[in-house]
Amino acid sequence: MKFHLLQRKYKFGPKVTVNLFLFILLPCQVHLVNSIKSDNNNNNNIENSYNQNKEFLREFNMAKEQFAKNSNLFGADLYKELATDPKENVVFSPLSIQTCLSMVYMAAEGRTYEEIGNVLKYGPQGNKQEVAKAFQDILDDTEKESGLEIANRIYVMSNYKLKAAFNELTAKHFKSAVESLDFAKRVDSAKAINTWVEEKTHNKIKDLISPDNLDELTRAVLVNAIYFKGKWLYPFDKRMTHPSPFWVTPEQSIDVDMMTIKKRFKYGALEKFDATALEMEYKDSNISMLFILPNKKDGLKEFEEKMHALDLKEIDGLMHHQEVEVFLPKFEFEFTKELNNVLVKLGMSTAFSNAADFSGLLESPEPLKISKVIHKAFIKVDEEGAEAAAATAVLVRLKKSCRMFDERIKFAVDHPFYFAIQQRKDEALFPLFSGSVQILPESQGKQEHDEL
């Protein structure tokens, strides 16, 4: 994700381009208990300490679940605004967008701060410290997660400095590094930013920033990059992949490369969405991929209209492990979107206007606003697993229910569907990537396989 700050054309400040994601973290208290010489008192002390720690963990887990729930809501809001073309596949990272916008949120004040907080589901008076700590927890967990990488970076115009408080907050909790660039040298600056993004996404996201996005009024670019590559717990047998119909409309189909496997997966019927769901796990990971298949061949649109009710944890509770015969198409595509209009529609118009207040960003008292929020994502799903990457940039410039079936269960993904790559943290589920597939490339014919 990229964040670009520009100076306004007259005496105002930078624009910022950002991607947002919402989290609410409830405050927790840690209690310290004095030691007492008496054995009896000491036992009571230990019991009290245990109960207090237990309560602390309960509150912490509740906060994490609430944070995840609001992240889901933010992701659903984004999806509804992005999935508007019935002939276009969509993939994006709610977490990447959320991370970039949350860094911008740390520098916002007044109405700008309130609107960004509402869009991210932090509320109009969200606690910046608690939000920052939540992201630190996410990044700490990421370091333990096989195949998942997240990185943040802030580029600042030469001869400008970040405010000490903002720099300390983002460095500590978002683990962001800072680099100085002369944005007037557009080509060199764009190359430096794009090279970093390519490295962090293993060359999957290229050319995130165009030199045309930068100029002498650009004050800062905030960038987030996220990458995931995982191998299925139960990989598909390549020899079983074969051409099979995928219904683009109820009347029109094309032959696509269809993978197949029969194993025990989490599966459930989602009556509220008139759909079924399947979860496929990745090996040595807390990350899984969720597929939601509308019951009707043309049911994706109807599902999307109910996205506001999408709760990953609720869906998880409707699913159970059972043997399922799965038919899943291979797919690979990328998606690029400028998010300015999307974010304005969601309610944060002030950040893009001359009334924006990002006075917490730079030491110099220039008024700033967001000029662009750019997001680019990539996904590949095949027999071995999935690979996904995304980057978001914010540019700031000077103003100018589950059913148990006795019969054989078949999950045939042969028409447009929704997907999400999600991370399980205790009882919470965080969406890392989400999107939908409506069109696929036609199979190149019968593949050559070894004899079974």
Short mmCIF file of C-alpha atoms in Angstrom, two decimals:
data_model
loop_
_atom_site.label_atom_id
_atom_site.label_comp_id
_atom_site.label_asym_id
_atom_site.label_seq_id
_atom_site.Cartn_x
_atom_site.Cartn_y
_atom_site.Cartn_z
CA MET A 1 0.00 0.00 0.00
CA LYS A 2 1.34 3.42 -0.85
CA PHE A 3 0.68 6.69 0.92
CA HIS A 4 1.58 9.96 -0.81
CA LEU A 5 1.58 13.42 0.78
CA LEU A 6 1.64 16.51 -1.39
CA GLN A 7 1.73 20.18 -0.76
CA ARG A 8 -1.32 22.12 -1.82
CA LYS A 9 -0.84 24.53 -4.70
CA TYR A 10 -1.19 27.49 -2.45
CA LYS A 11 -0.27 27.73 1.24
CA PHE A 12 -1.55 24.37 2.23
CA GLY A 13 -0.06 20.94 2.74
CA PRO A 14 0.39 17.43 1.39
CA LYS A 15 -2.08 14.92 0.07
CA VAL A 16 -1.92 11.35 1.24
CA THR A 17 -2.81 8.18 -0.59
CA VAL A 18 -3.78 5.36 1.75
CA ASN A 19 -5.45 1.98 2.13
CA LEU A 20 -7.43 1.36 5.34
CA PHE A 21 -8.39 -1.53 7.56
CA LEU A 22 -10.41 -1.37 10.79
CA PHE A 23 -9.57 -2.66 14.23
CA ILE A 24 -10.79 -1.82 17.71
CA LEU A 25 -8.68 -2.83 20.67
CA LEU A 26 -10.15 -2.51 24.14
CA PRO A 27 -7.89 -1.16 26.90
CA CYS A 28 -6.46 -3.72 29.32
CA GLN A 29 -5.00 -3.26 32.76
CA VAL A 30 -2.04 -5.08 34.30
CA HIS A 31 -2.04 -5.36 38.07
CA LEU A 32 1.15 -5.87 40.10
CA VAL A 33 0.81 -7.68 43.43
CA ASN A 34 3.21 -7.14 46.31
CA SER A 35 4.79 -10.27 47.82
CA ILE A 36 3.89 -11.06 51.46
CA LYS A 37 5.95 -13.10 53.91
CA SER A 38 3.07 -15.09 55.33
CA ASP A 39 2.54 -18.40 53.50
CA ASN A 40 -1.20 -18.00 53.79
CA ASN A 41 -1.12 -14.49 52.45
CA ASN A 42 1.33 -15.59 49.80
CA ASN A 43 -1.09 -18.29 48.62
CA ASN A 44 -3.89 -15.73 48.50
CA ASN A 45 -1.55 -13.43 46.64
CA ILE A 46 -0.78 -16.11 44.04
CA GLU A 47 -4.48 -16.90 43.64
CA ASN A 48 -5.35 -13.21 43.23
CA SER A 49 -2.54 -12.78 40.74
CA TYR A 50 -3.75 -15.83 38.80
CA ASN A 51 -7.30 -14.49 38.70
CA GLN A 52 -6.11 -11.06 37.64
CA ASN A 53 -3.95 -12.54 34.87
CA LYS A 54 -6.88 -14.69 33.80
CA GLU A 55 -9.09 -11.59 33.62
CA PHE A 56 -6.39 -9.72 31.73
CA LEU A 57 -6.15 -12.52 29.16
CA ARG A 58 -9.93 -12.64 28.86
CA GLU A 59 -10.10 -8.89 28.20
CA PHE A 60 -7.16 -9.11 25.79
CA ASN A 61 -8.79 -11.93 23.80
CA MET A 62 -12.10 -10.06 23.73
CA ALA A 63 -10.28 -7.01 22.41
CA LYS A 64 -8.57 -9.10 19.74
CA GLU A 65 -11.89 -10.63 18.68
CA GLN A 66 -13.51 -7.18 18.50
CA PHE A 67 -10.56 -5.90 16.49
CA ALA A 68 -10.91 -8.81 14.08
CA LYS A 69 -14.67 -8.33 13.80
CA ASN A 70 -14.28 -4.67 12.88
CA SER A 71 -11.54 -5.57 10.43
CA ASN A 72 -14.05 -7.89 8.78
CA LEU A 73 -16.57 -5.07 8.58
CA PHE A 74 -14.05 -2.74 7.01
CA GLY A 75 -13.03 -5.41 4.52
CA ALA A 76 -16.67 -6.02 3.60
CA ASP A 77 -17.20 -2.27 3.06
CA LEU A 78 -14.19 -2.18 0.75
CA TYR A 79 -15.23 -5.27 -1.18
CA LYS A 80 -18.69 -3.86 -1.93
CA GLU A 81 -17.12 -0.74 -3.42
CA LEU A 82 -14.45 -2.62 -5.38
CA ALA A 83 -16.54 -5.46 -6.81
CA THR A 84 -18.70 -3.39 -9.16
CA ASP A 85 -17.71 -4.80 -12.56
CA PRO A 86 -19.37 -8.18 -13.31
CA LYS A 87 -16.61 -8.97 -15.81
CA GLU A 88 -13.67 -8.26 -13.51
CA ASN A 89 -11.96 -10.44 -10.92
CA VAL A 90 -11.12 -8.74 -7.64
CA VAL A 91 -8.34 -9.34 -5.12
CA PHE A 92 -7.18 -6.95 -2.42
CA SER A 93 -5.65 -6.99 1.03
CA PRO A 94 -7.86 -5.38 3.69
CA LEU A 95 -4.91 -5.63 6.08
CA SER A 96 -2.56 -3.74 3.75
CA ILE A 97 -5.08 -0.96 3.21
CA GLN A 98 -5.92 -0.84 6.90
CA THR A 99 -2.28 -0.66 7.90
CA CYS A 100 -1.47 2.26 5.61
CA LEU A 101 -4.56 4.21 6.60
CA SER A 102 -3.88 3.52 10.26
CA MET A 103 -0.39 5.02 9.95
CA VAL A 104 -2.00 8.09 8.39
CA TYR A 105 -4.57 8.06 11.20
CA MET A 106 -1.72 8.49 13.69
CA ALA A 107 -0.98 11.92 12.15
CA ALA A 108 -4.61 13.07 11.73
CA GLU A 109 -6.42 15.55 13.95
CA GLY A 110 -9.91 17.03 14.25
CA ARG A 111 -12.55 16.07 11.71
CA THR A 112 -9.97 14.26 9.56
CA TYR A 113 -9.12 12.01 12.51
CA GLU A 114 -12.81 11.35 13.28
CA GLU A 115 -13.71 10.42 9.70
CA ILE A 116 -10.76 8.07 9.23
CA GLY A 117 -11.58 6.49 12.60
CA ASN A 118 -15.19 5.91 11.54
CA VAL A 119 -14.21 4.38 8.21
CA LEU A 120 -11.72 2.07 9.94
CA LYS A 121 -14.32 1.22 12.61
CA TYR A 122 -12.21 2.69 15.41
CA GLY A 123 -15.00 5.16 16.19
CA PRO A 124 -14.88 8.99 16.02
CA GLN A 125 -12.72 9.14 19.16
CA GLY A 126 -10.55 6.07 18.74
CA ASN A 127 -7.48 5.61 20.93
CA LYS A 128 -4.38 5.99 18.74
CA GLN A 129 -2.13 4.21 21.23
CA GLU A 130 -4.42 1.19 21.44
CA VAL A 131 -4.73 1.00 17.65
CA ALA A 132 -0.95 1.18 17.31
CA LYS A 133 -0.47 -1.56 19.91
CA ALA A 134 -2.93 -3.76 18.01
CA PHE A 135 -0.78 -3.48 14.89
CA GLN A 136 2.33 -4.28 16.86
CA ASP A 137 0.60 -7.47 18.01
CA ILE A 138 -0.25 -8.32 14.39
CA LEU A 139 3.33 -7.76 13.25
CA ASP A 140 4.73 -9.76 16.16
CA ASP A 141 2.47 -12.68 15.21
CA THR A 142 3.52 -12.34 11.57
CA GLU A 143 7.13 -13.00 12.48
CA LYS A 144 6.08 -16.40 13.83
CA GLU A 145 3.87 -17.25 10.82
CA SER A 146 5.37 -19.39 8.08
CA GLY A 147 5.12 -17.84 4.62
CA LEU A 148 3.63 -14.49 5.71
CA GLU A 149 5.62 -11.24 5.44
CA ILE A 150 4.47 -7.67 6.20
CA ALA A 151 6.58 -4.54 5.92
CA ASN A 152 6.00 -0.78 6.28
CA ARG A 153 8.09 2.13 5.04
CA ILE A 154 7.75 5.91 5.09
CA TYR A 155 9.45 8.06 2.45
CA VAL A 156 9.86 11.74 3.32
CA MET A 157 10.78 14.66 1.09
CA SER A 158 14.43 15.74 1.39
CA ASN A 159 14.99 18.43 4.04
CA TYR A 160 11.71 17.52 5.81
CA LYS A 161 11.41 15.59 9.06
CA LEU A 162 8.64 13.58 10.65
CA LYS A 163 7.36 14.81 14.01
CA ALA A 164 9.16 12.97 16.78
CA ALA A 165 5.96 11.58 18.33
CA PHE A 166 4.68 10.23 14.98
CA ASN A 167 8.07 8.78 14.09
CA GLU A 168 8.38 7.05 17.47
CA LEU A 169 4.84 5.65 17.31
CA THR A 170 5.12 4.25 13.78
CA ALA A 171 8.65 2.92 14.27
CA LYS A 172 7.77 1.11 17.50
CA HIS A 173 4.32 -0.25 16.72
CA PHE A 174 4.23 -0.42 12.90
CA LYS A 175 7.96 -1.26 12.63
CA SER A 176 8.28 1.24 9.81
CA ALA A 177 11.61 2.50 8.55
CA VAL A 178 12.06 6.05 7.23
CA GLU A 179 13.93 7.08 4.09
CA SER A 180 14.51 10.53 2.60
CA LEU A 181 13.87 11.08 -1.14
CA ASP A 182 13.84 14.10 -3.43
CA PHE A 183 10.39 13.65 -4.98
CA ALA A 184 11.18 16.37 -7.52
CA LYS A 185 13.37 13.68 -9.10
CA ARG A 186 10.28 11.72 -10.06
CA VAL A 187 11.83 8.81 -11.94
CA ASP A 188 14.52 8.10 -9.35
CA SER A 189 12.07 8.36 -6.44
CA ALA A 190 9.47 6.11 -8.09
CA LYS A 191 12.20 3.58 -8.87
CA ALA A 192 13.39 3.53 -5.27
CA ILE A 193 9.87 2.97 -3.91
CA ASN A 194 8.95 0.34 -6.51
CA THR A 195 12.21 -1.55 -5.96
CA TRP A 196 11.45 -1.82 -2.24
CA VAL A 197 7.90 -3.03 -2.95
CA GLU A 198 9.14 -5.62 -5.46
CA GLU A 199 11.67 -6.97 -2.96
CA LYS A 200 9.11 -7.22 -0.15
CA THR A 201 6.53 -8.96 -2.40
CA HIS A 202 9.05 -11.30 -4.05
CA ASN A 203 8.65 -9.52 -7.41
CA LYS A 204 4.87 -10.06 -7.51
CA ILE A 205 3.92 -6.37 -7.21
CA LYS A 206 5.68 -4.16 -9.73
CA ASP A 207 5.33 -0.50 -10.72
CA LEU A 208 3.08 0.46 -7.80
CA ILE A 209 4.06 4.12 -8.15
CA SER A 210 4.22 6.01 -11.40
CA PRO A 211 6.71 8.91 -11.68
CA ASP A 212 3.67 11.01 -12.61
CA ASN A 213 2.37 10.52 -9.05
CA LEU A 214 5.31 12.43 -7.62
CA ASP A 215 6.56 16.02 -7.87
CA GLU A 216 8.15 18.82 -5.85
CA LEU A 217 4.95 19.23 -3.79
CA THR A 218 5.00 15.63 -2.58
CA ARG A 219 5.89 15.54 1.10
CA ALA A 220 5.61 11.89 2.09
CA VAL A 221 4.76 8.44 0.74
CA LEU A 222 3.61 5.78 3.23
CA VAL A 223 3.87 2.24 1.90
CA ASN A 224 2.75 -1.16 3.15
CA ALA A 225 3.62 -4.46 1.47
CA ILE A 226 2.21 -7.88 2.36
CA TYR A 227 3.20 -11.26 0.89
CA PHE A 228 2.00 -14.80 1.55
CA LYS A 229 2.95 -18.13 0.05
CA GLY A 230 1.59 -21.31 1.52
CA LYS A 231 1.42 -24.97 0.61
CA TRP A 232 -1.86 -26.84 1.03
CA LEU A 233 -2.07 -29.23 3.95
CA TYR A 234 -3.59 -31.57 1.36
CA PRO A 235 -2.13 -30.69 -2.06
CA PHE A 236 -3.98 -31.51 -5.28
CA ASP A 237 -2.60 -34.20 -7.55
CA LYS A 238 -1.50 -32.47 -10.76
CA ARG A 239 -2.29 -35.61 -12.72
CA MET A 240 -5.96 -35.21 -11.79
CA THR A 241 -6.27 -31.64 -13.14
CA HIS A 242 -8.45 -31.64 -16.25
CA PRO A 243 -10.52 -29.30 -18.45
CA SER A 244 -13.98 -28.78 -16.98
CA PRO A 245 -16.85 -26.28 -17.50
CA PHE A 246 -16.92 -23.02 -15.55
CA TRP A 247 -20.23 -21.18 -15.91
CA VAL A 248 -19.57 -17.50 -16.56
CA THR A 249 -23.35 -17.01 -16.83
CA PRO A 250 -26.20 -19.51 -16.36
CA GLU A 251 -26.19 -20.03 -20.13
CA GLN A 252 -22.50 -19.69 -21.05
CA SER A 253 -19.56 -21.83 -19.93
CA ILE A 254 -15.90 -22.21 -20.82
CA ASP A 255 -13.54 -25.08 -20.13
CA VAL A 256 -10.98 -24.24 -17.43
CA ASP A 257 -8.23 -26.17 -15.67
CA MET A 258 -10.08 -27.83 -12.79
CA MET A 259 -8.25 -29.40 -9.84
CA THR A 260 -9.83 -32.15 -7.78
CA ILE A 261 -9.26 -33.78 -4.40
CA LYS A 262 -11.25 -35.80 -1.85
CA LYS A 263 -10.27 -35.23 1.81
CA ARG A 264 -11.67 -34.07 5.12
CA PHE A 265 -12.20 -30.30 5.06
CA LYS A 266 -14.26 -27.84 7.05
CA TYR A 267 -17.52 -27.45 5.16
CA GLY A 268 -20.87 -25.84 5.87
CA ALA A 269 -24.12 -24.53 4.44
CA LEU A 270 -24.65 -20.76 4.77
CA GLU A 271 -28.43 -20.38 4.57
CA LYS A 272 -28.26 -16.62 5.20
CA PHE A 273 -26.19 -16.22 2.04
CA ASP A 274 -27.80 -19.04 0.01
CA ALA A 275 -24.34 -20.51 -0.38
CA THR A 276 -21.95 -23.21 0.84
CA ALA A 277 -18.46 -22.71 2.26
CA LEU A 278 -15.24 -24.70 2.27
CA GLU A 279 -12.03 -24.02 4.19
CA MET A 280 -8.68 -25.39 3.02
CA GLU A 281 -5.75 -25.22 5.44
CA TYR A 282 -2.11 -24.47 4.70
CA LYS A 283 0.66 -26.69 5.99
CA ASP A 284 2.44 -25.61 9.20
CA SER A 285 0.37 -22.43 9.40
CA ASN A 286 -2.53 -20.72 11.16
CA ILE A 287 -3.62 -19.42 7.76
CA SER A 288 -6.35 -20.97 5.62
CA MET A 289 -8.32 -20.15 2.48
CA LEU A 290 -12.09 -19.84 2.60
CA PHE A 291 -14.24 -20.34 -0.49
CA ILE A 292 -17.87 -19.26 -0.53
CA LEU A 293 -19.86 -20.66 -3.46
CA PRO A 294 -23.37 -19.28 -4.12
CA ASN A 295 -25.94 -22.01 -4.74
CA LYS A 296 -27.07 -20.30 -7.93
CA LYS A 297 -24.78 -20.02 -10.94
CA ASP A 298 -25.47 -16.27 -11.03
CA GLY A 299 -25.73 -15.87 -7.24
CA LEU A 300 -22.53 -13.89 -6.61
CA LYS A 301 -24.27 -10.54 -7.00
CA GLU A 302 -26.93 -11.52 -4.48
CA PHE A 303 -24.19 -12.67 -2.08
CA GLU A 304 -22.35 -9.35 -2.47
CA GLU A 305 -25.50 -7.43 -1.51
CA LYS A 306 -25.39 -9.24 1.85
CA MET A 307 -21.68 -8.62 2.46
CA HIS A 308 -22.45 -6.30 5.38
CA ALA A 309 -23.46 -9.42 7.33
CA LEU A 310 -20.25 -11.32 6.55
CA ASP A 311 -18.57 -12.41 9.79
CA LEU A 312 -15.69 -14.85 9.38
CA LYS A 313 -16.02 -16.13 12.94
CA GLU A 314 -19.76 -16.73 12.53
CA ILE A 315 -19.15 -18.61 9.29
CA ASP A 316 -16.43 -20.64 11.00
CA GLY A 317 -18.97 -21.72 13.63
CA LEU A 318 -21.26 -23.09 10.90
CA MET A 319 -18.59 -25.35 9.45
CA HIS A 320 -17.46 -28.83 10.48
CA HIS A 321 -14.82 -31.27 9.30
CA GLN A 322 -16.18 -33.89 6.94
CA GLU A 323 -15.13 -35.68 3.79
CA VAL A 324 -15.67 -33.49 0.75
CA GLU A 325 -14.96 -34.05 -2.93
CA VAL A 326 -13.60 -30.71 -4.12
CA PHE A 327 -13.42 -29.35 -7.65
CA LEU A 328 -11.52 -26.06 -7.74
CA PRO A 329 -10.26 -24.11 -10.77
CA LYS A 330 -6.68 -22.90 -10.96
CA PHE A 331 -6.49 -19.13 -11.15
CA GLU A 332 -3.97 -16.32 -11.21
CA PHE A 333 -4.54 -12.58 -11.65
CA GLU A 334 -3.67 -9.11 -10.35
CA PHE A 335 -5.82 -6.13 -9.47
CA THR A 336 -4.92 -2.43 -9.30
CA LYS A 337 -7.12 0.32 -7.93
CA GLU A 338 -6.84 3.95 -6.95
CA LEU A 339 -8.91 4.17 -3.77
CA ASN A 340 -9.60 7.89 -3.46
CA ASN A 341 -13.24 7.72 -4.60
CA VAL A 342 -13.85 4.50 -2.66
CA LEU A 343 -12.66 6.04 0.60
CA VAL A 344 -14.61 9.25 0.00
CA LYS A 345 -17.77 7.17 -0.51
CA LEU A 346 -17.06 5.34 2.73
CA GLY A 347 -16.93 8.65 4.60
CA MET A 348 -13.43 10.12 4.75
CA SER A 349 -13.75 13.00 2.29
CA THR A 350 -12.02 15.60 4.49
CA ALA A 351 -8.65 13.83 4.21
CA PHE A 352 -8.60 14.56 0.46
CA SER A 353 -9.73 18.18 0.77
CA ASN A 354 -8.12 21.49 1.68
CA ALA A 355 -9.79 21.15 5.08
CA ALA A 356 -7.62 18.11 5.91
CA ASP A 357 -5.59 18.18 9.13
CA PHE A 358 -2.46 16.03 9.21
CA SER A 359 -0.63 18.35 11.54
CA GLY A 360 0.85 15.41 13.44
CA LEU A 361 3.00 14.29 10.50
CA LEU A 362 5.79 16.77 9.79
CA GLU A 363 7.80 19.14 11.94
CA SER A 364 7.17 21.97 9.46
CA PRO A 365 3.71 23.55 9.89
CA GLU A 366 2.59 23.01 6.29
CA PRO A 367 -1.06 21.99 5.79
CA LEU A 368 -1.24 18.58 4.14
CA LYS A 369 -3.85 16.42 2.43
CA ILE A 370 -3.99 13.01 0.78
CA SER A 371 -3.40 13.12 -2.95
CA LYS A 372 -3.64 9.41 -3.78
CA VAL A 373 -4.28 6.02 -2.27
CA ILE A 374 -3.05 3.26 -4.55
CA HIS A 375 -3.51 -0.47 -4.01
CA LYS A 376 -2.22 -3.36 -6.09
CA ALA A 377 -2.68 -7.05 -5.36
CA PHE A 378 -1.80 -10.42 -6.89
CA ILE A 379 -3.01 -13.97 -6.25
CA LYS A 380 -2.19 -17.40 -7.62
CA VAL A 381 -3.91 -20.65 -6.63
CA ASP A 382 -2.72 -23.99 -8.01
CA GLU A 383 -2.24 -27.65 -7.02
CA GLU A 384 0.53 -26.90 -4.52
CA GLY A 385 -1.01 -23.97 -2.68
CA ALA A 386 -1.54 -20.23 -2.94
CA GLU A 387 0.64 -17.18 -3.38
CA ALA A 388 -0.67 -13.68 -2.75
CA ALA A 389 0.85 -10.23 -2.47
CA ALA A 390 -0.39 -6.67 -2.12
CA ALA A 391 0.94 -3.17 -1.65
CA THR A 392 -0.74 0.06 -0.67
CA ALA A 393 0.65 3.55 -0.89
CA VAL A 394 -0.65 6.80 0.53
CA LEU A 395 0.75 9.95 -1.01
CA VAL A 396 0.66 13.18 0.95
CA ARG A 397 1.26 16.46 -0.78
CA LEU A 398 1.07 20.11 0.01
CA LYS A 399 -2.46 21.28 -0.46
CA LYS A 400 -3.32 22.39 -3.41
CA SER A 401 -25.50 -22.74 9.70
CA CYS A 402 -23.79 -26.04 9.07
CA ARG A 403 -25.67 -29.18 7.88
CA MET A 404 -24.23 -32.65 8.47
CA PHE A 405 -24.79 -34.79 5.41
CA ASP A 406 -24.73 -38.58 5.27
CA GLU A 407 -24.45 -38.62 1.49
CA ARG A 408 -21.25 -37.80 -0.36
CA ILE A 409 -20.53 -34.07 -0.30
CA LYS A 410 -19.40 -32.41 -3.50
CA PHE A 411 -18.06 -28.84 -3.58
CA ALA A 412 -17.79 -27.99 -7.27
CA VAL A 413 -16.53 -24.46 -7.85
CA ASP A 414 -17.88 -24.24 -11.40
CA HIS A 415 -19.30 -20.69 -11.34
CA PRO A 416 -18.35 -17.25 -9.88
CA PHE A 417 -17.31 -17.36 -6.22
CA TYR A 418 -15.88 -15.38 -3.29
CA PHE A 419 -12.64 -16.20 -1.45
CA ALA A 420 -10.66 -15.02 1.57
CA ILE A 421 -7.23 -15.90 2.91
CA GLN A 422 -7.59 -15.64 6.67
CA GLN A 423 -5.32 -15.93 9.71
CA ARG A 424 -6.51 -17.55 12.92
CA LYS A 425 -5.31 -15.93 16.16
CA ASP A 426 -6.75 -17.68 19.19
CA GLU A 427 -10.52 -17.26 18.70
CA ALA A 428 -10.20 -14.41 16.18
CA LEU A 429 -10.06 -14.59 12.37
CA PHE A 430 -8.30 -11.81 10.44
CA PRO A 431 -8.79 -11.39 6.67
CA LEU A 432 -5.42 -11.01 4.94
CA PHE A 433 -6.71 -11.10 1.36
CA SER A 434 -10.17 -11.33 -0.15
CA GLY A 435 -11.82 -11.12 -3.54
CA SER A 436 -13.92 -12.90 -6.11
CA VAL A 437 -13.45 -14.77 -9.37
CA GLN A 438 -15.94 -14.24 -12.21
CA ILE A 439 -13.86 -14.96 -15.30
CA LEU A 440 -11.08 -17.46 -15.97
CA PRO A 441 -8.77 -18.20 -18.89
CA GLU A 442 -9.87 -21.04 -21.09
CA SER A 443 -8.06 -24.35 -20.67
CA GLN A 444 -5.45 -25.05 -23.33
CA GLY A 445 -6.90 -28.49 -23.82
CA LYS A 446 -6.26 -31.87 -22.31
CA GLN A 447 -3.05 -31.86 -20.32
CA GLU A 448 -0.40 -34.52 -20.68
CA HIS A 449 -0.27 -36.61 -17.50
CA ASP A 450 1.76 -39.53 -16.34
CA GLU A 451 -0.15 -42.75 -16.02
CA LEU A 452 -1.83 -43.17 -12.68
#
